Amino acid sequence: MRVLVFGASGMIGHGALYASLRDDAVTEVVTVVRTPLDMVHPKLRQIVHADFTDFTAVQDELTGLDACFYCLGVSAVGRSEAEYTRVTHDYVLAAARALITASPGLTFVYVSGQGTDPTGQSRQMWARVKGRTENDLRALPMKAYMFRLGFVQPVDGAVSRTPLYRRIYQVTAALHPLLGRLFPRHVTTTDTVGRAMLAVARPGNDAPAVLHNPDVNHLAVSQR
């Protein structure tokens, strides 16, 4: 299996990248990045590209892929709706449309969020924008899954790029084992998310199109 990871330098993307590199069934991991990752691996191929609204220049390098794990995202804090929409909606749809042409039949996994609102009625701007993104992805002629993640604990060196989130994760790191015992269905890790992405990308899986933390945890177990 050949997989593509967007947002590999971020916390969730780190989980998807490392889970893919560790999986014997994955023969190649491709990343699309503005700045090359500071790592070398025999399975890893990096595509450096600046304009995430247009992938024409690199489309020939996106052929023959089996799955895309789209983990690129930003916090809505301090951003206008237009700015947030550009990254959270426009970038995603540009990538998906390029992949439909370059790798027909590819499975697309989009990292959404718990509380995402596909009806467009939420008072939370981020929830409306992610909901619109989900709707537009599901309207495309491709197999797409929405990971509406809740609490995700970073492991294996994964680090959030948002300062506030980093502080929260630092505080909760010591509590994670307890949280996992108290709320096993609702707490997950970056590695678990990565393994669940690989699970839905495999032929014959019967996962729902929209998945939450309990679904992610269940799917990841099947990858062990």
PDB file of C-alpha atoms in Angstrom:
ATOM      1  CA  MET A   1       0.000   0.000   0.000  1.00  0.00           C
ATOM      2  CA  ARG A   2       1.217   3.508  -0.870  1.00  0.00           C
ATOM      3  CA  VAL A   3      -0.059   6.342   1.322  1.00  0.00           C
ATOM      4  CA  LEU A   4       0.085  10.127   1.220  1.00  0.00           C
ATOM      5  CA  VAL A   5       0.191  12.253   4.369  1.00  0.00           C
ATOM      6  CA  PHE A   6      -0.658  15.954   4.510  1.00  0.00           C
ATOM      7  CA  GLY A   7       0.304  17.774   7.701  1.00  0.00           C
ATOM      8  CA  ALA A   8       3.045  15.305   8.638  1.00  0.00           C
ATOM      9  CA  SER A   9       4.815  17.947  10.744  1.00  0.00           C
ATOM     10  CA  GLY A  10       1.744  18.395  12.950  1.00  0.00           C
ATOM     11  CA  MET A  11       0.582  16.326  15.896  1.00  0.00           C
ATOM     12  CA  ILE A  12      -2.007  14.104  14.177  1.00  0.00           C
ATOM     13  CA  GLY A  13       0.044  13.933  11.000  1.00  0.00           C
ATOM     14  CA  HIS A  14       3.001  12.696  13.037  1.00  0.00           C
ATOM     15  CA  GLY A  15       0.857   9.795  14.227  1.00  0.00           C
ATOM     16  CA  ALA A  16      -0.267   8.969  10.686  1.00  0.00           C
ATOM     17  CA  LEU A  17       3.275   9.203   9.351  1.00  0.00           C
ATOM     18  CA  TYR A  18       4.910   7.018  11.995  1.00  0.00           C
ATOM     19  CA  ALA A  19       2.131   4.418  11.963  1.00  0.00           C
ATOM     20  CA  SER A  20       2.497   4.153   8.191  1.00  0.00           C
ATOM     21  CA  LEU A  21       6.277   3.869   8.299  1.00  0.00           C
ATOM     22  CA  ARG A  22       6.012   1.072  10.876  1.00  0.00           C
ATOM     23  CA  ASP A  23       3.379  -0.886   8.951  1.00  0.00           C
ATOM     24  CA  ASP A  24       4.838  -3.749   6.889  1.00  0.00           C
ATOM     25  CA  ALA A  25       1.943  -3.523   4.415  1.00  0.00           C
ATOM     26  CA  VAL A  26       2.891   0.057   3.517  1.00  0.00           C
ATOM     27  CA  THR A  27       5.571   0.164   0.842  1.00  0.00           C
ATOM     28  CA  GLU A  28       5.837   3.948   0.447  1.00  0.00           C
ATOM     29  CA  VAL A  29       4.828   7.019   2.428  1.00  0.00           C
ATOM     30  CA  VAL A  30       4.618  10.278   0.498  1.00  0.00           C
ATOM     31  CA  THR A  31       4.367  13.656   2.189  1.00  0.00           C
ATOM     32  CA  VAL A  32       3.497  17.009   0.633  1.00  0.00           C
ATOM     33  CA  VAL A  33       5.269  19.735   2.584  1.00  0.00           C
ATOM     34  CA  ARG A  34       6.344  23.333   2.261  1.00  0.00           C
ATOM     35  CA  THR A  35       9.487  22.641   4.276  1.00  0.00           C
ATOM     36  CA  PRO A  36      11.119  19.190   4.184  1.00  0.00           C
ATOM     37  CA  LEU A  37      10.795  17.073   7.299  1.00  0.00           C
ATOM     38  CA  ASP A  38      14.009  16.577   9.229  1.00  0.00           C
ATOM     39  CA  MET A  39      14.044  12.823   8.775  1.00  0.00           C
ATOM     40  CA  VAL A  40      15.185  10.137   6.375  1.00  0.00           C
ATOM     41  CA  HIS A  41      13.524   6.746   5.964  1.00  0.00           C
ATOM     42  CA  PRO A  42      13.717   4.212   3.132  1.00  0.00           C
ATOM     43  CA  LYS A  43       9.927   4.304   2.744  1.00  0.00           C
ATOM     44  CA  LEU A  44       9.615   8.093   2.852  1.00  0.00           C
ATOM     45  CA  ARG A  45       9.381  10.354  -0.207  1.00  0.00           C
ATOM     46  CA  GLN A  46       8.849  14.083   0.311  1.00  0.00           C
ATOM     47  CA  ILE A  47       7.277  16.437  -2.206  1.00  0.00           C
ATOM     48  CA  VAL A  48       8.070  20.091  -1.539  1.00  0.00           C
ATOM     49  CA  HIS A  49       5.250  22.299  -2.788  1.00  0.00           C
ATOM     50  CA  ALA A  50       4.231  25.857  -1.900  1.00  0.00           C
ATOM     51  CA  ASP A  51       0.708  26.428  -3.236  1.00  0.00           C
ATOM     52  CA  PHE A  52      -1.826  24.210  -1.482  1.00  0.00           C
ATOM     53  CA  THR A  53      -4.677  25.572  -3.599  1.00  0.00           C
ATOM     54  CA  ASP A  54      -3.186  24.198  -6.829  1.00  0.00           C
ATOM     55  CA  PHE A  55      -1.354  20.885  -7.181  1.00  0.00           C
ATOM     56  CA  THR A  56      -0.986  20.934 -10.941  1.00  0.00           C
ATOM     57  CA  ALA A  57       2.799  21.223 -10.757  1.00  0.00           C
ATOM     58  CA  VAL A  58       3.160  18.036  -8.690  1.00  0.00           C
ATOM     59  CA  GLN A  59       0.152  16.035  -9.879  1.00  0.00           C
ATOM     60  CA  ASP A  60       2.340  13.550 -11.774  1.00  0.00           C
ATOM     61  CA  GLU A  61       4.026  12.709  -8.467  1.00  0.00           C
ATOM     62  CA  LEU A  62       0.693  11.802  -6.884  1.00  0.00           C
ATOM     63  CA  THR A  63      -0.142   8.820  -9.079  1.00  0.00           C
ATOM     64  CA  GLY A  64      -0.572   5.240  -7.909  1.00  0.00           C
ATOM     65  CA  LEU A  65      -1.512   6.098  -4.335  1.00  0.00           C
ATOM     66  CA  ASP A  66      -3.923   3.975  -2.303  1.00  0.00           C
ATOM     67  CA  ALA A  67      -4.780   6.371   0.527  1.00  0.00           C
ATOM     68  CA  CYS A  68      -4.465   9.969   1.630  1.00  0.00           C
ATOM     69  CA  PHE A  69      -4.403  10.882   5.316  1.00  0.00           C
ATOM     70  CA  TYR A  70      -5.247  14.573   5.392  1.00  0.00           C
ATOM     71  CA  CYS A  71      -4.077  15.871   8.764  1.00  0.00           C
ATOM     72  CA  LEU A  72      -3.209  19.446   7.829  1.00  0.00           C
ATOM     73  CA  GLY A  73      -5.057  22.021   9.900  1.00  0.00           C
ATOM     74  CA  VAL A  74      -4.878  25.148  12.018  1.00  0.00           C
ATOM     75  CA  SER A  75      -6.574  26.463  15.112  1.00  0.00           C
ATOM     76  CA  ALA A  76      -9.472  28.827  14.510  1.00  0.00           C
ATOM     77  CA  VAL A  77      -8.375  30.994  17.453  1.00  0.00           C
ATOM     78  CA  GLY A  78      -7.475  34.490  16.259  1.00  0.00           C
ATOM     79  CA  ARG A  79      -8.324  33.768  12.626  1.00  0.00           C
ATOM     80  CA  SER A  80     -11.061  35.254  10.474  1.00  0.00           C
ATOM     81  CA  GLU A  81     -13.592  32.907   8.900  1.00  0.00           C
ATOM     82  CA  ALA A  82     -12.117  33.628   5.459  1.00  0.00           C
ATOM     83  CA  GLU A  83      -8.592  32.750   6.594  1.00  0.00           C
ATOM     84  CA  TYR A  84      -9.733  29.622   8.418  1.00  0.00           C
ATOM     85  CA  THR A  85     -11.851  28.537   5.437  1.00  0.00           C
ATOM     86  CA  ARG A  86      -8.897  28.857   3.071  1.00  0.00           C
ATOM     87  CA  VAL A  87      -6.849  26.353   5.068  1.00  0.00           C
ATOM     88  CA  THR A  88      -9.610  24.119   6.408  1.00  0.00           C
ATOM     89  CA  HIS A  89     -11.798  23.909   3.323  1.00  0.00           C
ATOM     90  CA  ASP A  90     -10.064  25.199   0.192  1.00  0.00           C
ATOM     91  CA  TYR A  91      -6.756  23.388   0.734  1.00  0.00           C
ATOM     92  CA  VAL A  92      -8.549  20.127   1.482  1.00  0.00           C
ATOM     93  CA  LEU A  93     -10.791  20.229  -1.580  1.00  0.00           C
ATOM     94  CA  ALA A  94      -7.896  21.198  -3.848  1.00  0.00           C
ATOM     95  CA  ALA A  95      -5.947  18.150  -2.667  1.00  0.00           C
ATOM     96  CA  ALA A  96      -8.931  15.820  -2.977  1.00  0.00           C
ATOM     97  CA  ARG A  97      -9.740  16.953  -6.519  1.00  0.00           C
ATOM     98  CA  ALA A  98      -6.117  16.560  -7.609  1.00  0.00           C
ATOM     99  CA  LEU A  99      -6.035  13.037  -6.183  1.00  0.00           C
ATOM    100  CA  ILE A 100      -9.251  11.995  -7.905  1.00  0.00           C
ATOM    101  CA  THR A 101      -7.441  12.626 -11.180  1.00  0.00           C
ATOM    102  CA  ALA A 102      -3.997  11.365 -10.190  1.00  0.00           C
ATOM    103  CA  SER A 103      -5.008   8.291  -8.159  1.00  0.00           C
ATOM    104  CA  PRO A 104      -8.580   7.182  -8.955  1.00  0.00           C
ATOM    105  CA  GLY A 105      -9.932   4.781  -6.342  1.00  0.00           C
ATOM    106  CA  LEU A 106      -7.848   6.296  -3.540  1.00  0.00           C
ATOM    107  CA  THR A 107      -9.284   6.361   0.005  1.00  0.00           C
ATOM    108  CA  PHE A 108      -9.319   9.857   1.515  1.00  0.00           C
ATOM    109  CA  VAL A 109      -9.240  10.293   5.308  1.00  0.00           C
ATOM    110  CA  TYR A 110      -9.997  13.782   6.605  1.00  0.00           C
ATOM    111  CA  VAL A 111      -9.207  14.810  10.178  1.00  0.00           C
ATOM    112  CA  SER A 112     -12.270  16.725  11.303  1.00  0.00           C
ATOM    113  CA  GLY A 113     -13.219  17.356  14.918  1.00  0.00           C
ATOM    114  CA  GLN A 114     -15.680  16.398  17.609  1.00  0.00           C
ATOM    115  CA  GLY A 115     -18.527  18.878  17.380  1.00  0.00           C
ATOM    116  CA  THR A 116     -18.258  19.430  13.634  1.00  0.00           C
ATOM    117  CA  ASP A 117     -21.608  20.586  12.268  1.00  0.00           C
ATOM    118  CA  PRO A 118     -22.506  19.557   8.698  1.00  0.00           C
ATOM    119  CA  THR A 119     -25.855  21.385   8.965  1.00  0.00           C
ATOM    120  CA  GLY A 120     -24.183  24.807   9.058  1.00  0.00           C
ATOM    121  CA  GLN A 121     -26.248  25.905  12.064  1.00  0.00           C
ATOM    122  CA  SER A 122     -23.556  25.930  14.751  1.00  0.00           C
ATOM    123  CA  ARG A 123     -22.553  29.163  16.438  1.00  0.00           C
ATOM    124  CA  GLN A 124     -18.965  27.921  16.327  1.00  0.00           C
ATOM    125  CA  MET A 125     -17.279  29.127  13.140  1.00  0.00           C
ATOM    126  CA  TRP A 126     -14.821  26.229  13.034  1.00  0.00           C
ATOM    127  CA  ALA A 127     -17.639  23.677  13.329  1.00  0.00           C
ATOM    128  CA  ARG A 128     -19.498  25.178  10.364  1.00  0.00           C
ATOM    129  CA  VAL A 129     -16.384  25.329   8.193  1.00  0.00           C
ATOM    130  CA  LYS A 130     -15.361  21.755   8.959  1.00  0.00           C
ATOM    131  CA  GLY A 131     -18.942  20.658   8.374  1.00  0.00           C
ATOM    132  CA  ARG A 132     -18.908  22.277   4.941  1.00  0.00           C
ATOM    133  CA  THR A 133     -15.606  20.560   4.183  1.00  0.00           C
ATOM    134  CA  GLU A 134     -17.039  17.187   5.177  1.00  0.00           C
ATOM    135  CA  ASN A 135     -20.106  17.727   2.995  1.00  0.00           C
ATOM    136  CA  ASP A 136     -18.061  18.746  -0.033  1.00  0.00           C
ATOM    137  CA  LEU A 137     -15.693  15.794   0.355  1.00  0.00           C
ATOM    138  CA  ARG A 138     -18.544  13.321   0.601  1.00  0.00           C
ATOM    139  CA  ALA A 139     -20.044  14.773  -2.577  1.00  0.00           C
ATOM    140  CA  LEU A 140     -16.906  13.926  -4.569  1.00  0.00           C
ATOM    141  CA  PRO A 141     -16.560  10.627  -6.475  1.00  0.00           C
ATOM    142  CA  MET A 142     -14.166   9.087  -3.969  1.00  0.00           C
ATOM    143  CA  LYS A 143     -14.205   6.930  -0.852  1.00  0.00           C
ATOM    144  CA  ALA A 144     -13.903   9.370   2.037  1.00  0.00           C
ATOM    145  CA  TYR A 145     -13.841   9.029   5.825  1.00  0.00           C
ATOM    146  CA  MET A 146     -14.256  11.779   8.394  1.00  0.00           C
ATOM    147  CA  PHE A 147     -12.356  11.368  11.667  1.00  0.00           C
ATOM    148  CA  ARG A 148     -14.182  13.583  14.175  1.00  0.00           C
ATOM    149  CA  LEU A 149     -11.549  13.379  16.859  1.00  0.00           C
ATOM    150  CA  GLY A 150     -12.022  14.432  20.450  1.00  0.00           C
ATOM    151  CA  PHE A 151      -9.234  14.196  23.024  1.00  0.00           C
ATOM    152  CA  VAL A 152      -6.027  12.881  21.427  1.00  0.00           C
ATOM    153  CA  GLN A 153      -2.907  12.408  23.536  1.00  0.00           C
ATOM    154  CA  PRO A 154       0.355  12.884  21.609  1.00  0.00           C
ATOM    155  CA  VAL A 155       2.806   9.984  21.855  1.00  0.00           C
ATOM    156  CA  ASP A 156       6.034   8.892  20.150  1.00  0.00           C
ATOM    157  CA  GLY A 157       7.354  12.447  20.020  1.00  0.00           C
ATOM    158  CA  ALA A 158       4.267  14.021  18.467  1.00  0.00           C
ATOM    159  CA  VAL A 159       3.889  17.694  19.419  1.00  0.00           C
ATOM    160  CA  SER A 160       1.037  20.099  18.780  1.00  0.00           C
ATOM    161  CA  ARG A 161       2.015  23.228  16.837  1.00  0.00           C
ATOM    162  CA  THR A 162      -0.533  25.299  18.801  1.00  0.00           C
ATOM    163  CA  PRO A 163       1.062  26.735  21.994  1.00  0.00           C
ATOM    164  CA  LEU A 164      -2.145  26.518  24.048  1.00  0.00           C
ATOM    165  CA  TYR A 165      -2.680  22.888  23.084  1.00  0.00           C
ATOM    166  CA  ARG A 166       0.951  22.067  23.883  1.00  0.00           C
ATOM    167  CA  ARG A 167       0.472  23.370  27.415  1.00  0.00           C
ATOM    168  CA  ILE A 168      -2.724  21.362  27.830  1.00  0.00           C
ATOM    169  CA  TYR A 169      -1.065  18.175  26.635  1.00  0.00           C
ATOM    170  CA  GLN A 170       1.911  18.754  28.921  1.00  0.00           C
ATOM    171  CA  VAL A 171      -0.419  19.080  31.900  1.00  0.00           C
ATOM    172  CA  THR A 172      -2.528  16.046  30.969  1.00  0.00           C
ATOM    173  CA  ALA A 173       0.368  13.761  29.990  1.00  0.00           C
ATOM    174  CA  ALA A 174       0.717  12.377  33.503  1.00  0.00           C
ATOM    175  CA  LEU A 175      -3.050  11.909  33.719  1.00  0.00           C
ATOM    176  CA  HIS A 176      -3.393  10.089  30.409  1.00  0.00           C
ATOM    177  CA  PRO A 177      -3.216   6.541  31.856  1.00  0.00           C
ATOM    178  CA  LEU A 178      -5.938   7.470  34.362  1.00  0.00           C
ATOM    179  CA  LEU A 179      -8.071   9.155  31.706  1.00  0.00           C
ATOM    180  CA  GLY A 180      -7.680   6.086  29.524  1.00  0.00           C
ATOM    181  CA  ARG A 181      -8.933   3.839  32.335  1.00  0.00           C
ATOM    182  CA  LEU A 182     -11.821   6.131  33.264  1.00  0.00           C
ATOM    183  CA  PHE A 183     -12.907   6.957  29.715  1.00  0.00           C
ATOM    184  CA  PRO A 184     -11.463   4.203  27.495  1.00  0.00           C
ATOM    185  CA  ARG A 185     -13.880   4.878  24.648  1.00  0.00           C
ATOM    186  CA  HIS A 186     -13.293   8.610  24.467  1.00  0.00           C
ATOM    187  CA  VAL A 187      -9.543   9.018  24.926  1.00  0.00           C
ATOM    188  CA  THR A 188      -7.168   8.089  22.133  1.00  0.00           C
ATOM    189  CA  THR A 189      -3.558   8.692  21.048  1.00  0.00           C
ATOM    190  CA  THR A 190      -1.824   9.900  17.913  1.00  0.00           C
ATOM    191  CA  ASP A 191      -0.506   6.385  17.243  1.00  0.00           C
ATOM    192  CA  THR A 192      -3.988   4.913  17.629  1.00  0.00           C
ATOM    193  CA  VAL A 193      -5.377   7.443  15.156  1.00  0.00           C
ATOM    194  CA  GLY A 194      -2.671   6.550  12.652  1.00  0.00           C
ATOM    195  CA  ARG A 195      -3.394   2.838  12.924  1.00  0.00           C
ATOM    196  CA  ALA A 196      -7.127   3.474  12.521  1.00  0.00           C
ATOM    197  CA  MET A 197      -6.443   5.448   9.335  1.00  0.00           C
ATOM    198  CA  LEU A 198      -4.555   2.480   7.942  1.00  0.00           C
ATOM    199  CA  ALA A 199      -7.466   0.229   8.895  1.00  0.00           C
ATOM    200  CA  VAL A 200     -10.038   2.189   6.889  1.00  0.00           C
ATOM    201  CA  ALA A 201      -7.650   2.344   3.927  1.00  0.00           C
ATOM    202  CA  ARG A 202      -7.478  -1.443   3.657  1.00  0.00           C
ATOM    203  CA  PRO A 203      -9.851  -3.207   1.244  1.00  0.00           C
ATOM    204  CA  GLY A 204     -12.931  -4.812   2.698  1.00  0.00           C
ATOM    205  CA  ASN A 205     -13.302  -2.732   5.870  1.00  0.00           C
ATOM    206  CA  ASP A 206     -16.857  -1.902   6.940  1.00  0.00           C
ATOM    207  CA  ALA A 207     -16.166   1.251   8.954  1.00  0.00           C
ATOM    208  CA  PRO A 208     -18.751   4.060   8.939  1.00  0.00           C
ATOM    209  CA  ALA A 209     -18.000   7.178   6.894  1.00  0.00           C
ATOM    210  CA  VAL A 210     -17.934   9.329  10.039  1.00  0.00           C
ATOM    211  CA  LEU A 211     -15.835   8.071  12.926  1.00  0.00           C
ATOM    212  CA  HIS A 212     -15.393   9.271  16.504  1.00  0.00           C
ATOM    213  CA  ASN A 213     -12.849   8.347  19.164  1.00  0.00           C
ATOM    214  CA  PRO A 214     -14.567   5.053  20.142  1.00  0.00           C
ATOM    215  CA  ASP A 215     -14.597   3.951  16.486  1.00  0.00           C
ATOM    216  CA  VAL A 216     -10.952   4.950  16.109  1.00  0.00           C
ATOM    217  CA  ASN A 217      -9.939   2.923  19.163  1.00  0.00           C
ATOM    218  CA  HIS A 218     -11.878  -0.110  17.950  1.00  0.00           C
ATOM    219  CA  LEU A 219     -10.341   0.014  14.482  1.00  0.00           C
ATOM    220  CA  ALA A 220      -6.814   0.440  15.782  1.00  0.00           C
ATOM    221  CA  VAL A 221      -7.084  -2.779  17.776  1.00  0.00           C
ATOM    222  CA  SER A 222      -7.585  -4.666  14.503  1.00  0.00           C
ATOM    223  CA  GLN A 223      -4.194  -3.403  13.313  1.00  0.00           C
ATOM    224  CA  ARG A 224      -2.213  -5.042  16.084  1.00  0.00           C
TER     225      ARG A 224
END
